[in-house]
PDB file of C-alpha atoms in Angstrom:
ATOM      1  CA  MET A 202     109.734 144.282  86.334  1.00  0.00           C
ATOM      2  CA  LYS A 203     111.134 141.248  87.928  1.00  0.00           C
ATOM      3  CA  SER A 204     113.478 139.428  85.435  1.00  0.00           C
ATOM      4  CA  MET A 205     112.363 136.098  84.059  1.00  0.00           C
ATOM      5  CA  VAL A 206     114.817 133.220  83.295  1.00  0.00           C
ATOM      6  CA  ALA A 207     114.569 131.514  79.879  1.00  0.00           C
ATOM      7  CA  PRO A 208     117.502 129.712  79.493  1.00  0.00           C
ATOM      8  CA  SER A 209     118.417 128.028  76.153  1.00  0.00           C
ATOM      9  CA  ALA A 210     118.810 124.569  77.326  1.00  0.00           C
ATOM     10  CA  TRP A 211     118.291 122.574  80.554  1.00  0.00           C
ATOM     11  CA  SER A 212     121.510 120.604  80.932  1.00  0.00           C
ATOM     12  CA  ILE A 213     120.853 119.618  84.610  1.00  0.00           C
ATOM     13  CA  THR A 214     118.253 117.237  83.722  1.00  0.00           C
ATOM     14  CA  ARG A 215     120.595 114.948  81.803  1.00  0.00           C
ATOM     15  CA  ILE A 216     122.545 114.338  85.020  1.00  0.00           C
ATOM     16  CA  THR A 217     120.412 111.483  86.032  1.00  0.00           C
ATOM     17  CA  ARG A 218     117.367 109.407  84.997  1.00  0.00           C
ATOM     18  CA  VAL A 219     114.609 108.764  87.206  1.00  0.00           C
ATOM     19  CA  ASN A 220     110.927 107.340  86.719  1.00  0.00           C
ATOM     20  CA  ALA A 221     108.434 109.769  85.676  1.00  0.00           C
ATOM     21  CA  ARG A 222     105.543 110.498  87.753  1.00  0.00           C
ATOM     22  CA  LYS A 223     102.290 109.197  85.859  1.00  0.00           C
ATOM     23  CA  ILE A 224     100.608 112.536  85.100  1.00  0.00           C
ATOM     24  CA  PRO A 225      98.745 112.912  81.897  1.00  0.00           C
ATOM     25  CA  ASN A 226     101.143 114.303  79.086  1.00  0.00           C
ATOM     26  CA  SER A 227     104.040 114.029  81.127  1.00  0.00           C
ATOM     27  CA  SER A 228     106.925 111.981  79.454  1.00  0.00           C
ATOM     28  CA  PRO A 229     110.265 113.635  80.631  1.00  0.00           C
ATOM     29  CA  PRO A 230     112.094 112.293  83.603  1.00  0.00           C
ATOM     30  CA  PHE A 231     110.539 113.652  87.039  1.00  0.00           C
ATOM     31  CA  LEU A 232     113.358 115.211  89.011  1.00  0.00           C
ATOM     32  CA  ASN A 233     113.545 116.310  92.559  1.00  0.00           C
ATOM     33  CA  PHE A 234     117.002 118.020  92.863  1.00  0.00           C
ATOM     34  CA  PHE A 235     115.712 120.806  95.396  1.00  0.00           C
ATOM     35  CA  ARG A 236     115.181 118.972  98.663  1.00  0.00           C
ATOM     36  CA  PRO A 237     117.857 120.364 100.944  1.00  0.00           C
ATOM     37  CA  LYS A 238     119.033 119.279 104.321  1.00  0.00           C
ATOM     38  CA  PRO A 239     116.468 119.404 107.081  1.00  0.00           C
ATOM     39  CA  TYR A 240     118.192 121.063 110.050  1.00  0.00           C
ATOM     40  CA  SER A 241     119.968 123.783 107.790  1.00  0.00           C
ATOM     41  CA  LEU A 242     116.611 125.241 107.007  1.00  0.00           C
ATOM     42  CA  PHE A 243     115.128 125.265 110.512  1.00  0.00           C
ATOM     43  CA  SER A 244     117.973 126.586 112.632  1.00  0.00           C
ATOM     44  CA  SER A 245     117.333 128.595 115.789  1.00  0.00           C
ATOM     45  CA  SER A 246     117.903 132.015 113.857  1.00  0.00           C
ATOM     46  CA  VAL A 247     115.674 131.308 110.985  1.00  0.00           C
ATOM     47  CA  SER A 248     111.974 130.345 111.167  1.00  0.00           C
ATOM     48  CA  PRO A 249     109.864 128.557 108.691  1.00  0.00           C
ATOM     49  CA  LEU A 250     107.336 131.451 108.393  1.00  0.00           C
ATOM     50  CA  SER A 251     110.284 134.049 107.900  1.00  0.00           C
ATOM     51  CA  MET A 252     111.562 131.914 105.157  1.00  0.00           C
ATOM     52  CA  ALA A 253     108.223 131.607 103.603  1.00  0.00           C
ATOM     53  CA  ALA A 254     108.222 135.454 103.251  1.00  0.00           C
ATOM     54  CA  SER A 255     111.691 135.831 102.167  1.00  0.00           C
ATOM     55  CA  SER A 256     111.749 133.208  99.596  1.00  0.00           C
ATOM     56  CA  ALA A 257     108.735 134.601  97.747  1.00  0.00           C
ATOM     57  CA  LEU A 258     111.279 137.447  96.571  1.00  0.00           C
ATOM     58  CA  THR A 259     113.205 136.778  93.322  1.00  0.00           C
ATOM     59  CA  ALA A 260     116.368 134.595  94.025  1.00  0.00           C
ATOM     60  CA  SER A 261     118.337 136.841  91.847  1.00  0.00           C
ATOM     61  CA  SER A 262     118.167 140.473  90.819  1.00  0.00           C
ATOM     62  CA  GLY A 263     120.043 140.430  87.638  1.00  0.00           C
ATOM     63  CA  ASP A 264     119.433 138.774  84.287  1.00  0.00           C
ATOM     64  CA  VAL A 265     120.457 135.008  84.308  1.00  0.00           C
ATOM     65  CA  THR A 266     121.507 133.734  80.761  1.00  0.00           C
ATOM     66  CA  THR A 267     123.549 130.488  81.499  1.00  0.00           C
ATOM     67  CA  ASP A 268     122.389 127.136  82.581  1.00  0.00           C
ATOM     68  CA  ALA A 269     124.839 127.101  85.235  1.00  0.00           C
ATOM     69  CA  GLU A 270     123.250 130.365  86.650  1.00  0.00           C
ATOM     70  CA  VAL A 271     119.799 129.103  86.397  1.00  0.00           C
ATOM     71  CA  PHE A 272     120.984 126.142  88.253  1.00  0.00           C
ATOM     72  CA  GLU A 273     122.357 128.347  91.101  1.00  0.00           C
ATOM     73  CA  GLN A 274     119.136 130.529  91.057  1.00  0.00           C
ATOM     74  CA  ILE A 275     116.851 127.377  91.573  1.00  0.00           C
ATOM     75  CA  LYS A 276     119.245 125.979  94.283  1.00  0.00           C
ATOM     76  CA  ALA A 277     119.307 129.482  96.095  1.00  0.00           C
ATOM     77  CA  HIS A 278     115.418 129.621  95.923  1.00  0.00           C
ATOM     78  CA  GLN A 279     114.871 126.190  97.097  1.00  0.00           C
ATOM     79  CA  GLU A 280     117.056 126.243 100.014  1.00  0.00           C
ATOM     80  CA  LYS A 281     115.064 129.107 101.430  1.00  0.00           C
ATOM     81  CA  ALA A 282     111.616 127.889 100.565  1.00  0.00           C
ATOM     82  CA  ALA A 283     109.776 126.816 103.688  1.00  0.00           C
ATOM     83  CA  ARG A 284     109.007 123.211 104.213  1.00  0.00           C
ATOM     84  CA  LEU A 285     107.467 121.278 107.364  1.00  0.00           C
ATOM     85  CA  PRO A 286     110.011 119.926 109.885  1.00  0.00           C
ATOM     86  CA  PRO A 287     111.134 116.555 109.173  1.00  0.00           C
ATOM     87  CA  LEU A 288     109.076 114.985 111.901  1.00  0.00           C
ATOM     88  CA  GLU A 289     106.069 116.816 111.026  1.00  0.00           C
ATOM     89  CA  GLU A 290     106.315 115.762 107.213  1.00  0.00           C
ATOM     90  CA  ILE A 291     106.934 112.160 108.428  1.00  0.00           C
ATOM     91  CA  ARG A 292     103.701 112.003 110.229  1.00  0.00           C
ATOM     92  CA  THR A 293     101.825 113.724 107.756  1.00  0.00           C
ATOM     93  CA  VAL A 294     103.091 111.386 105.035  1.00  0.00           C
ATOM     94  CA  VAL A 295     102.469 108.281 106.709  1.00  0.00           C
ATOM     95  CA  ASN A 296      99.191 109.464 107.986  1.00  0.00           C
ATOM     96  CA  HIS A 297      97.885 110.065 104.459  1.00  0.00           C
ATOM     97  CA  SER A 298      99.468 107.077 102.774  1.00  0.00           C
ATOM     98  CA  VAL A 299      97.609 103.741 102.220  1.00  0.00           C
ATOM     99  CA  GLN A 300     100.287 101.348 100.966  1.00  0.00           C
ATOM    100  CA  GLY A 301     103.638 100.273 101.802  1.00  0.00           C
ATOM    101  CA  MET A 302     106.409  97.719 101.672  1.00  0.00           C
ATOM    102  CA  LEU A 303     106.290  95.365 104.621  1.00  0.00           C
ATOM    103  CA  SER A 304     109.406  93.326 105.291  1.00  0.00           C
ATOM    104  CA  THR A 305     109.413  90.300 107.619  1.00  0.00           C
ATOM    105  CA  ILE A 306     111.931  87.533 108.775  1.00  0.00           C
ATOM    106  CA  SER A 307     110.847  84.630 106.419  1.00  0.00           C
ATOM    107  CA  GLN A 308     109.867  81.521 107.693  1.00  0.00           C
ATOM    108  CA  LYS A 309     110.252  79.450 104.630  1.00  0.00           C
ATOM    109  CA  TYR A 310     113.651  80.916 103.558  1.00  0.00           C
ATOM    110  CA  GLU A 311     115.246  80.971 106.847  1.00  0.00           C
ATOM    111  CA  GLY A 312     117.355  83.898 107.707  1.00  0.00           C
ATOM    112  CA  TYR A 313     116.267  85.934 104.718  1.00  0.00           C
ATOM    113  CA  PRO A 314     114.026  88.877 104.572  1.00  0.00           C
ATOM    114  CA  SER A 315     110.502  88.740 102.642  1.00  0.00           C
ATOM    115  CA  GLY A 316     108.853  91.594 101.252  1.00  0.00           C
ATOM    116  CA  SER A 317     105.236  92.279 100.573  1.00  0.00           C
ATOM    117  CA  MET A 318     103.116  95.229  99.386  1.00  0.00           C
ATOM    118  CA  VAL A 319     100.483  95.641 101.926  1.00  0.00           C
ATOM    119  CA  ASP A 320      97.527  98.268 102.472  1.00  0.00           C
ATOM    120  CA  PHE A 321      97.394  99.985 105.861  1.00  0.00           C
ATOM    121  CA  ALA A 322      95.837 102.711 107.820  1.00  0.00           C
ATOM    122  CA  CYS A 323      97.060 104.839 110.897  1.00  0.00           C
ATOM    123  CA  ASP A 324      95.588 104.846 114.357  1.00  0.00           C
ATOM    124  CA  LEU A 325      95.495 107.939 116.351  1.00  0.00           C
ATOM    125  CA  GLU A 326      99.096 107.533 117.444  1.00  0.00           C
ATOM    126  CA  GLY A 327     100.281 107.238 113.886  1.00  0.00           C
ATOM    127  CA  TYR A 328     100.959 103.793 114.164  1.00  0.00           C
ATOM    128  CA  PRO A 329     100.335 101.678 110.987  1.00  0.00           C
ATOM    129  CA  ILE A 330      97.319  99.261 111.139  1.00  0.00           C
ATOM    130  CA  LEU A 331      97.442  96.228 108.874  1.00  0.00           C
ATOM    131  CA  ALA A 332      94.673  93.796 108.012  1.00  0.00           C
ATOM    132  CA  VAL A 333      96.393  90.362 107.549  1.00  0.00           C
ATOM    133  CA  SER A 334      95.083  86.759 106.551  1.00  0.00           C
ATOM    134  CA  SER A 335      96.375  83.783 108.190  1.00  0.00           C
ATOM    135  CA  LEU A 336      96.945  82.132 104.779  1.00  0.00           C
ATOM    136  CA  ALA A 337      99.612  84.943 103.806  1.00  0.00           C
ATOM    137  CA  SER A 338     103.128  84.018 104.155  1.00  0.00           C
ATOM    138  CA  HIS A 339     103.964  87.461 105.846  1.00  0.00           C
ATOM    139  CA  THR A 340     101.335  86.729 108.603  1.00  0.00           C
ATOM    140  CA  LYS A 341     103.016  83.335 109.321  1.00  0.00           C
ATOM    141  CA  ASP A 342     106.270  85.268 109.355  1.00  0.00           C
ATOM    142  CA  LEU A 343     104.905  87.778 111.872  1.00  0.00           C
ATOM    143  CA  LEU A 344     103.363  84.950 114.276  1.00  0.00           C
ATOM    144  CA  ALA A 345     106.796  83.557 114.445  1.00  0.00           C
ATOM    145  CA  ASN A 346     108.733  86.736 114.698  1.00  0.00           C
ATOM    146  CA  LYS A 347     107.011  89.973 115.325  1.00  0.00           C
ATOM    147  CA  LYS A 348     109.969  92.057 114.282  1.00  0.00           C
ATOM    148  CA  CYS A 349     109.260  93.798 110.850  1.00  0.00           C
ATOM    149  CA  SER A 350     109.784  97.109 109.011  1.00  0.00           C
ATOM    150  CA  LEU A 351     107.313  99.247 106.957  1.00  0.00           C
ATOM    151  CA  LEU A 352     108.620 101.197 104.074  1.00  0.00           C
ATOM    152  CA  VAL A 353     106.398 104.238 103.159  1.00  0.00           C
ATOM    153  CA  ALA A 354     107.181 106.323 100.054  1.00  0.00           C
ATOM    154  CA  LYS A 355     105.776 109.754  99.252  1.00  0.00           C
ATOM    155  CA  ASP A 356     105.653 108.664  95.783  1.00  0.00           C
ATOM    156  CA  PHE A 357     106.819 105.019  94.817  1.00  0.00           C
ATOM    157  CA  GLU A 358     107.494 106.039  91.177  1.00  0.00           C
ATOM    158  CA  ASP A 359     109.905 109.018  92.154  1.00  0.00           C
ATOM    159  CA  LYS A 360     113.044 107.526  93.538  1.00  0.00           C
ATOM    160  CA  THR A 361     114.427 111.025  94.723  1.00  0.00           C
ATOM    161  CA  ASP A 362     111.301 111.804  96.911  1.00  0.00           C
ATOM    162  CA  LEU A 363     111.014 111.011 100.387  1.00  0.00           C
ATOM    163  CA  LEU A 364     111.185 107.456 101.983  1.00  0.00           C
ATOM    164  CA  ILE A 365     110.075 106.539 105.466  1.00  0.00           C
ATOM    165  CA  THR A 366     110.935 103.285 107.162  1.00  0.00           C
ATOM    166  CA  LEU A 367     109.235 102.271 110.467  1.00  0.00           C
ATOM    167  CA  TYR A 368     111.117  99.394 112.312  1.00  0.00           C
ATOM    168  CA  GLY A 369     108.981  97.820 114.852  1.00  0.00           C
ATOM    169  CA  ASP A 370     106.856  94.998 116.293  1.00  0.00           C
ATOM    170  CA  ALA A 371     103.626  93.634 114.736  1.00  0.00           C
ATOM    171  CA  ILE A 372     101.380  93.295 117.747  1.00  0.00           C
ATOM    172  CA  PRO A 373      97.650  91.881 117.291  1.00  0.00           C
ATOM    173  CA  VAL A 374      95.075  94.273 117.995  1.00  0.00           C
ATOM    174  CA  SER A 375      93.128  93.542 121.108  1.00  0.00           C
ATOM    175  CA  GLU A 376      89.189  92.800 121.168  1.00  0.00           C
ATOM    176  CA  GLU A 377      88.598  95.884 123.031  1.00  0.00           C
ATOM    177  CA  ASP A 378      90.242  98.060 120.244  1.00  0.00           C
ATOM    178  CA  LYS A 379      89.072  96.134 117.258  1.00  0.00           C
ATOM    179  CA  GLY A 380      85.981  98.123 116.644  1.00  0.00           C
ATOM    180  CA  ASP A 381      87.883 101.506 116.614  1.00  0.00           C
ATOM    181  CA  ILE A 382      90.652 100.056 114.467  1.00  0.00           C
ATOM    182  CA  ARG A 383      88.255  98.543 112.053  1.00  0.00           C
ATOM    183  CA  THR A 384      86.414 101.892 111.549  1.00  0.00           C
ATOM    184  CA  ALA A 385      89.864 103.623 110.947  1.00  0.00           C
ATOM    185  CA  TYR A 386      90.887 100.826 108.512  1.00  0.00           C
ATOM    186  CA  LEU A 387      87.632 101.141 106.458  1.00  0.00           C
ATOM    187  CA  THR A 388      87.782 104.720 106.506  1.00  0.00           C
ATOM    188  CA  ARG A 389      90.960 104.496 104.348  1.00  0.00           C
ATOM    189  CA  HIS A 390      89.901 101.291 102.495  1.00  0.00           C
ATOM    190  CA  PRO A 391      86.138 101.389 102.118  1.00  0.00           C
ATOM    191  CA  ASN A 392      86.215  98.455  99.877  1.00  0.00           C
ATOM    192  CA  ALA A 393      87.945  96.241 102.164  1.00  0.00           C
ATOM    193  CA  PHE A 394      84.993  94.104 102.960  1.00  0.00           C
ATOM    194  CA  TRP A 395      87.357  90.990 103.526  1.00  0.00           C
ATOM    195  CA  VAL A 396      88.421  92.319 107.002  1.00  0.00           C
ATOM    196  CA  ASP A 397      85.530  90.549 108.380  1.00  0.00           C
ATOM    197  CA  PHE A 398      86.368  87.206 107.044  1.00  0.00           C
ATOM    198  CA  GLY A 399      87.246  84.617 109.616  1.00  0.00           C
ATOM    199  CA  ASP A 400      91.071  84.320 108.474  1.00  0.00           C
ATOM    200  CA  PHE A 401      91.833  87.984 108.714  1.00  0.00           C
ATOM    201  CA  GLN A 402      92.823  89.977 111.901  1.00  0.00           C
ATOM    202  CA  PHE A 403      94.215  93.526 112.598  1.00  0.00           C
ATOM    203  CA  VAL A 404      97.752  93.939 113.648  1.00  0.00           C
ATOM    204  CA  ARG A 405      99.406  97.083 114.923  1.00  0.00           C
ATOM    205  CA  VAL A 406     103.107  97.898 113.797  1.00  0.00           C
ATOM    206  CA  GLU A 407     104.555  99.727 116.929  1.00  0.00           C
ATOM    207  CA  PRO A 408     107.596 101.529 115.811  1.00  0.00           C
ATOM    208  CA  LYS A 409     110.745 101.326 117.777  1.00  0.00           C
ATOM    209  CA  VAL A 410     112.764 103.681 115.288  1.00  0.00           C
ATOM    210  CA  VAL A 411     111.433 105.595 112.337  1.00  0.00           C
ATOM    211  CA  ARG A 412     114.047 106.292 109.568  1.00  0.00           C
ATOM    212  CA  TYR A 413     113.555 109.373 107.247  1.00  0.00           C
ATOM    213  CA  VAL A 414     115.576 109.305 103.634  1.00  0.00           C
ATOM    214  CA  SER A 415     115.563 112.311 101.311  1.00  0.00           C
ATOM    215  CA  GLY A 416     116.055 112.037  97.641  1.00  0.00           C
ATOM    216  CA  ILE A 417     119.210 110.595  95.988  1.00  0.00           C
ATOM    217  CA  ALA A 418     119.542 113.447  93.790  1.00  0.00           C
ATOM    218  CA  THR A 419     120.282 116.146  96.586  1.00  0.00           C
ATOM    219  CA  ALA A 420     124.088 115.344  96.063  1.00  0.00           C
ATOM    220  CA  LEU A 421     123.879 117.358  92.669  1.00  0.00           C
ATOM    221  CA  LEU A 422     123.161 120.597  94.721  1.00  0.00           C
ATOM    222  CA  GLY A 423     126.139 119.954  97.015  1.00  0.00           C
ATOM    223  CA  SER A 424     124.168 119.276  99.970  1.00  0.00           C
ATOM    224  CA  GLY A 425     124.112 115.518  99.740  1.00  0.00           C
ATOM    225  CA  GLY A 426     121.297 113.104 100.296  1.00  0.00           C
ATOM    226  CA  PHE A 427     120.597 112.329 103.950  1.00  0.00           C
ATOM    227  CA  SER A 428     118.911 109.977 106.342  1.00  0.00           C
ATOM    228  CA  THR A 429     117.869 110.843 109.972  1.00  0.00           C
ATOM    229  CA  GLU A 430     116.465 108.518 112.774  1.00  0.00           C
ATOM    230  CA  PHE A 431     113.866 109.312 115.018  1.00  0.00           C
ATOM    231  CA  SER A 432     112.632 107.537 118.208  1.00  0.00           C
ATOM    232  CA  LYS A 433     109.161 106.093 118.888  1.00  0.00           C
ATOM    233  CA  GLU A 434     108.551 108.824 121.529  1.00  0.00           C
ATOM    234  CA  ALA A 435     109.552 111.577 118.943  1.00  0.00           C
ATOM    235  CA  TYR A 436     107.420 110.286 116.313  1.00  0.00           C
ATOM    236  CA  LYS A 437     104.324 109.838 118.529  1.00  0.00           C
ATOM    237  CA  ALA A 438     104.666 113.397 119.883  1.00  0.00           C
ATOM    238  CA  ALA A 439     104.852 114.875 116.178  1.00  0.00           C
ATOM    239  CA  GLN A 440     101.580 116.368 114.610  1.00  0.00           C
ATOM    240  CA  VAL A 441     100.072 115.744 111.381  1.00  0.00           C
ATOM    241  CA  ASP A 442      99.907 118.890 109.219  1.00  0.00           C
ATOM    242  CA  PRO A 443      96.172 119.924 109.255  1.00  0.00           C
ATOM    243  CA  ILE A 444      96.228 121.354 105.719  1.00  0.00           C
ATOM    244  CA  ALA A 445      97.693 118.159 104.026  1.00  0.00           C
ATOM    245  CA  GLN A 446      94.364 116.655 104.017  1.00  0.00           C
ATOM    246  CA  PHE A 447      92.965 119.100 101.339  1.00  0.00           C
ATOM    247  CA  SER A 448      95.834 118.425  98.812  1.00  0.00           C
ATOM    248  CA  LYS A 449      93.826 116.447  96.542  1.00  0.00           C
ATOM    249  CA  PRO A 450      90.794 118.534  96.112  1.00  0.00           C
ATOM    250  CA  VAL A 451      92.757 121.848  95.904  1.00  0.00           C
ATOM    251  CA  ALA A 452      95.431 120.404  93.654  1.00  0.00           C
ATOM    252  CA  SER A 453      92.697 118.750  91.264  1.00  0.00           C
ATOM    253  CA  HIS A 454      90.649 122.231  91.164  1.00  0.00           C
ATOM    254  CA  MET A 455      93.786 124.269  90.408  1.00  0.00           C
ATOM    255  CA  ASN A 456      95.132 121.876  87.647  1.00  0.00           C
ATOM    256  CA  ARG A 457      91.767 121.522  86.149  1.00  0.00           C
ATOM    257  CA  ASP A 458      90.306 125.231  86.156  1.00  0.00           C
ATOM    258  CA  HIS A 459      93.388 127.226  87.150  1.00  0.00           C
ATOM    259  CA  ALA A 460      96.723 125.997  85.461  1.00  0.00           C
ATOM    260  CA  GLU A 461      97.495 129.143  83.981  1.00  0.00           C
ATOM    261  CA  ASP A 462      97.214 130.963  87.234  1.00  0.00           C
ATOM    262  CA  THR A 463      99.577 128.416  88.978  1.00  0.00           C
ATOM    263  CA  LYS A 464     102.196 128.904  86.131  1.00  0.00           C
ATOM    264  CA  LEU A 465     102.130 132.582  86.769  1.00  0.00           C
ATOM    265  CA  ILE A 466     102.476 132.238  90.376  1.00  0.00           C
ATOM    266  CA  VAL A 467     105.430 129.793  90.005  1.00  0.00           C
ATOM    267  CA  GLN A 468     107.038 132.083  87.386  1.00  0.00           C
ATOM    268  CA  HIS A 469     106.784 135.146  89.808  1.00  0.00           C
ATOM    269  CA  THR A 470     108.032 133.109  92.760  1.00  0.00           C
ATOM    270  CA  THR A 471     110.982 131.568  91.184  1.00  0.00           C
ATOM    271  CA  SER A 472     111.707 134.152  88.230  1.00  0.00           C
ATOM    272  CA  ILE A 473     111.875 130.975  86.171  1.00  0.00           C
ATOM    273  CA  LEU A 474     109.869 131.470  82.756  1.00  0.00           C
ATOM    274  CA  VAL A 475     108.230 127.755  83.083  1.00  0.00           C
ATOM    275  CA  ASP A 476     106.011 126.590  80.262  1.00  0.00           C
ATOM    276  CA  SER A 477     103.748 124.675  82.657  1.00  0.00           C
ATOM    277  CA  ALA A 478     103.176 124.014  86.418  1.00  0.00           C
ATOM    278  CA  TYR A 479     101.178 121.034  87.657  1.00  0.00           C
ATOM    279  CA  MET A 480     100.295 121.319  91.429  1.00  0.00           C
ATOM    280  CA  LEU A 481     101.109 117.949  93.363  1.00  0.00           C
ATOM    281  CA  ASP A 482     100.319 118.520  96.889  1.00  0.00           C
ATOM    282  CA  LEU A 483     100.092 121.116  99.617  1.00  0.00           C
ATOM    283  CA  ASP A 484     100.623 121.651 103.359  1.00  0.00           C
ATOM    284  CA  SER A 485     100.317 124.653 105.801  1.00  0.00           C
ATOM    285  CA  LEU A 486     103.756 126.177 104.424  1.00  0.00           C
ATOM    286  CA  GLY A 487     103.430 125.859 100.801  1.00  0.00           C
ATOM    287  CA  PHE A 488     102.803 123.443  97.788  1.00  0.00           C
ATOM    288  CA  TYR A 489     105.042 121.562  95.200  1.00  0.00           C
ATOM    289  CA  VAL A 490     104.608 121.644  91.595  1.00  0.00           C
ATOM    290  CA  LYS A 491     105.909 119.775  88.789  1.00  0.00           C
ATOM    291  CA  ALA A 492     107.175 122.392  86.393  1.00  0.00           C
ATOM    292  CA  THR A 493     108.244 122.157  82.531  1.00  0.00           C
ATOM    293  CA  TYR A 494     110.616 124.188  80.532  1.00  0.00           C
ATOM    294  CA  LYS A 495     110.987 123.259  76.916  1.00  0.00           C
ATOM    295  CA  GLY A 496     110.012 119.601  77.358  1.00  0.00           C
ATOM    296  CA  ASN A 497     112.149 119.143  80.492  1.00  0.00           C
ATOM    297  CA  THR A 498     110.388 118.449  83.873  1.00  0.00           C
ATOM    298  CA  PHE A 499     111.409 119.209  87.439  1.00  0.00           C
ATOM    299  CA  LYS A 500     110.032 119.756  90.993  1.00  0.00           C
ATOM    300  CA  LEU A 501     109.734 122.911  92.841  1.00  0.00           C
ATOM    301  CA  ARG A 502     108.641 124.037  96.362  1.00  0.00           C
ATOM    302  CA  ILE A 503     106.597 127.103  96.224  1.00  0.00           C
ATOM    303  CA  PRO A 504     106.152 128.672  99.805  1.00  0.00           C
ATOM    304  CA  PHE A 505     103.016 130.633 100.973  1.00  0.00           C
ATOM    305  CA  PRO A 506     103.666 134.089 102.295  1.00  0.00           C
ATOM    306  CA  ARG A 507     102.464 132.826 105.520  1.00  0.00           C
ATOM    307  CA  ARG A 508     101.178 129.604 107.327  1.00  0.00           C
ATOM    308  CA  ALA A 509      97.782 128.594 106.163  1.00  0.00           C
ATOM    309  CA  GLU A 510      95.221 128.294 108.931  1.00  0.00           C
ATOM    310  CA  ASP A 511      92.688 126.519 107.199  1.00  0.00           C
ATOM    311  CA  ARG A 512      91.128 125.482 103.709  1.00  0.00           C
ATOM    312  CA  LYS A 513      89.649 128.793 103.258  1.00  0.00           C
ATOM    313  CA  ASP A 514      93.006 130.549 104.045  1.00  0.00           C
ATOM    314  CA  VAL A 515      94.668 128.155 101.339  1.00  0.00           C
ATOM    315  CA  LYS A 516      92.326 130.010  98.856  1.00  0.00           C
ATOM    316  CA  THR A 517      92.986 133.298 100.277  1.00  0.00           C
ATOM    317  CA  LEU A 518      96.736 132.901 100.001  1.00  0.00           C
ATOM    318  CA  ILE A 519      96.797 131.446  96.427  1.00  0.00           C
ATOM    319  CA  VAL A 520      94.549 134.529  95.412  1.00  0.00           C
ATOM    320  CA  GLU A 521      97.102 136.847  97.025  1.00  0.00           C
ATOM    321  CA  MET A 522      99.957 135.095  95.415  1.00  0.00           C
ATOM    322  CA  LEU A 523      98.264 135.298  91.938  1.00  0.00           C
ATOM    323  CA  GLN A 524      97.429 138.919  92.459  1.00  0.00           C
ATOM    324  CA  ALA A 525     100.988 139.721  93.341  1.00  0.00           C
ATOM    325  CA  ALA A 526     102.138 137.901  90.343  1.00  0.00           C
ATOM    326  CA  LYS A 527      99.634 139.847  87.932  1.00  0.00           C
ATOM    327  CA  SER A 528     100.790 143.216  89.286  1.00  0.00           C
ATOM    328  CA  GLN A 529     104.403 142.344  88.794  1.00  0.00           C
ATOM    329  CA  SER A 530     103.826 141.139  85.354  1.00  0.00           C
ATOM    330  CA  ASN A 531     101.995 144.407  84.381  1.00  0.00           C
TER     331      ASN A 531
END
């Protein structure tokens, strides 16, 4: 039987404090120590799919008893866990996000930047679409200077998670495109009836550069936090992961009806005897969980044995992982 890790304490969670993700019955800090450098995972000699299969194995063949050994075991497992390539993850996160921090060049306070929380949707090229009022200060800023940036966070309450900043120009949407853009915006914001008011117009943020920043706590693993920039052309050419759109319904179902099964899969995959595992989101190559051990909270990437092809295949893969976990525990 695969050895399970049951450390007496979880000292690494005391290294730093970050905001907790607002999940019912969750009070401990929400940590994301386990996001490695992007390119070290996807070298020419190692593919995401081969990593998905290999990382499903135990990270250590022997018993682990100390906090340091637990930390190293988790680090080894998470470095091998398959993730989306950076550009694909960027396009996917931006496409499924609905709010960001817009920064403009202030007209009222000359020379200083001005920030506003704004709702947005994406067009088919992945460019953010904003519905702005002529009464808003950021609209006045953009009319005077179209240069701006839009910061999008995978989770605004988790400072260690993915941050994306699009630097570009805010261009008014043409009358020819307005109908399609309005439909796209209302698909994401169905209650935004005000977009038809006379003082509102749609603008499209056409990025020149897209900056990708991974969490501040990765330095604790020795790999360091990182930031990478991509061109407009590279961003535009990247694909949105087709499975991410099912994150909410699948995660909701698993957390509501199969919480024990998720926990068992995490225990089997990582060899860490977690007390609970709350599914956060998923994509073609795996899913993230918020796991707890004796009141301490941390985040883990759990890879699928292979790439998921569609929503039905996600269910097939989860059932396969559960069956493997049950057979191993028996």
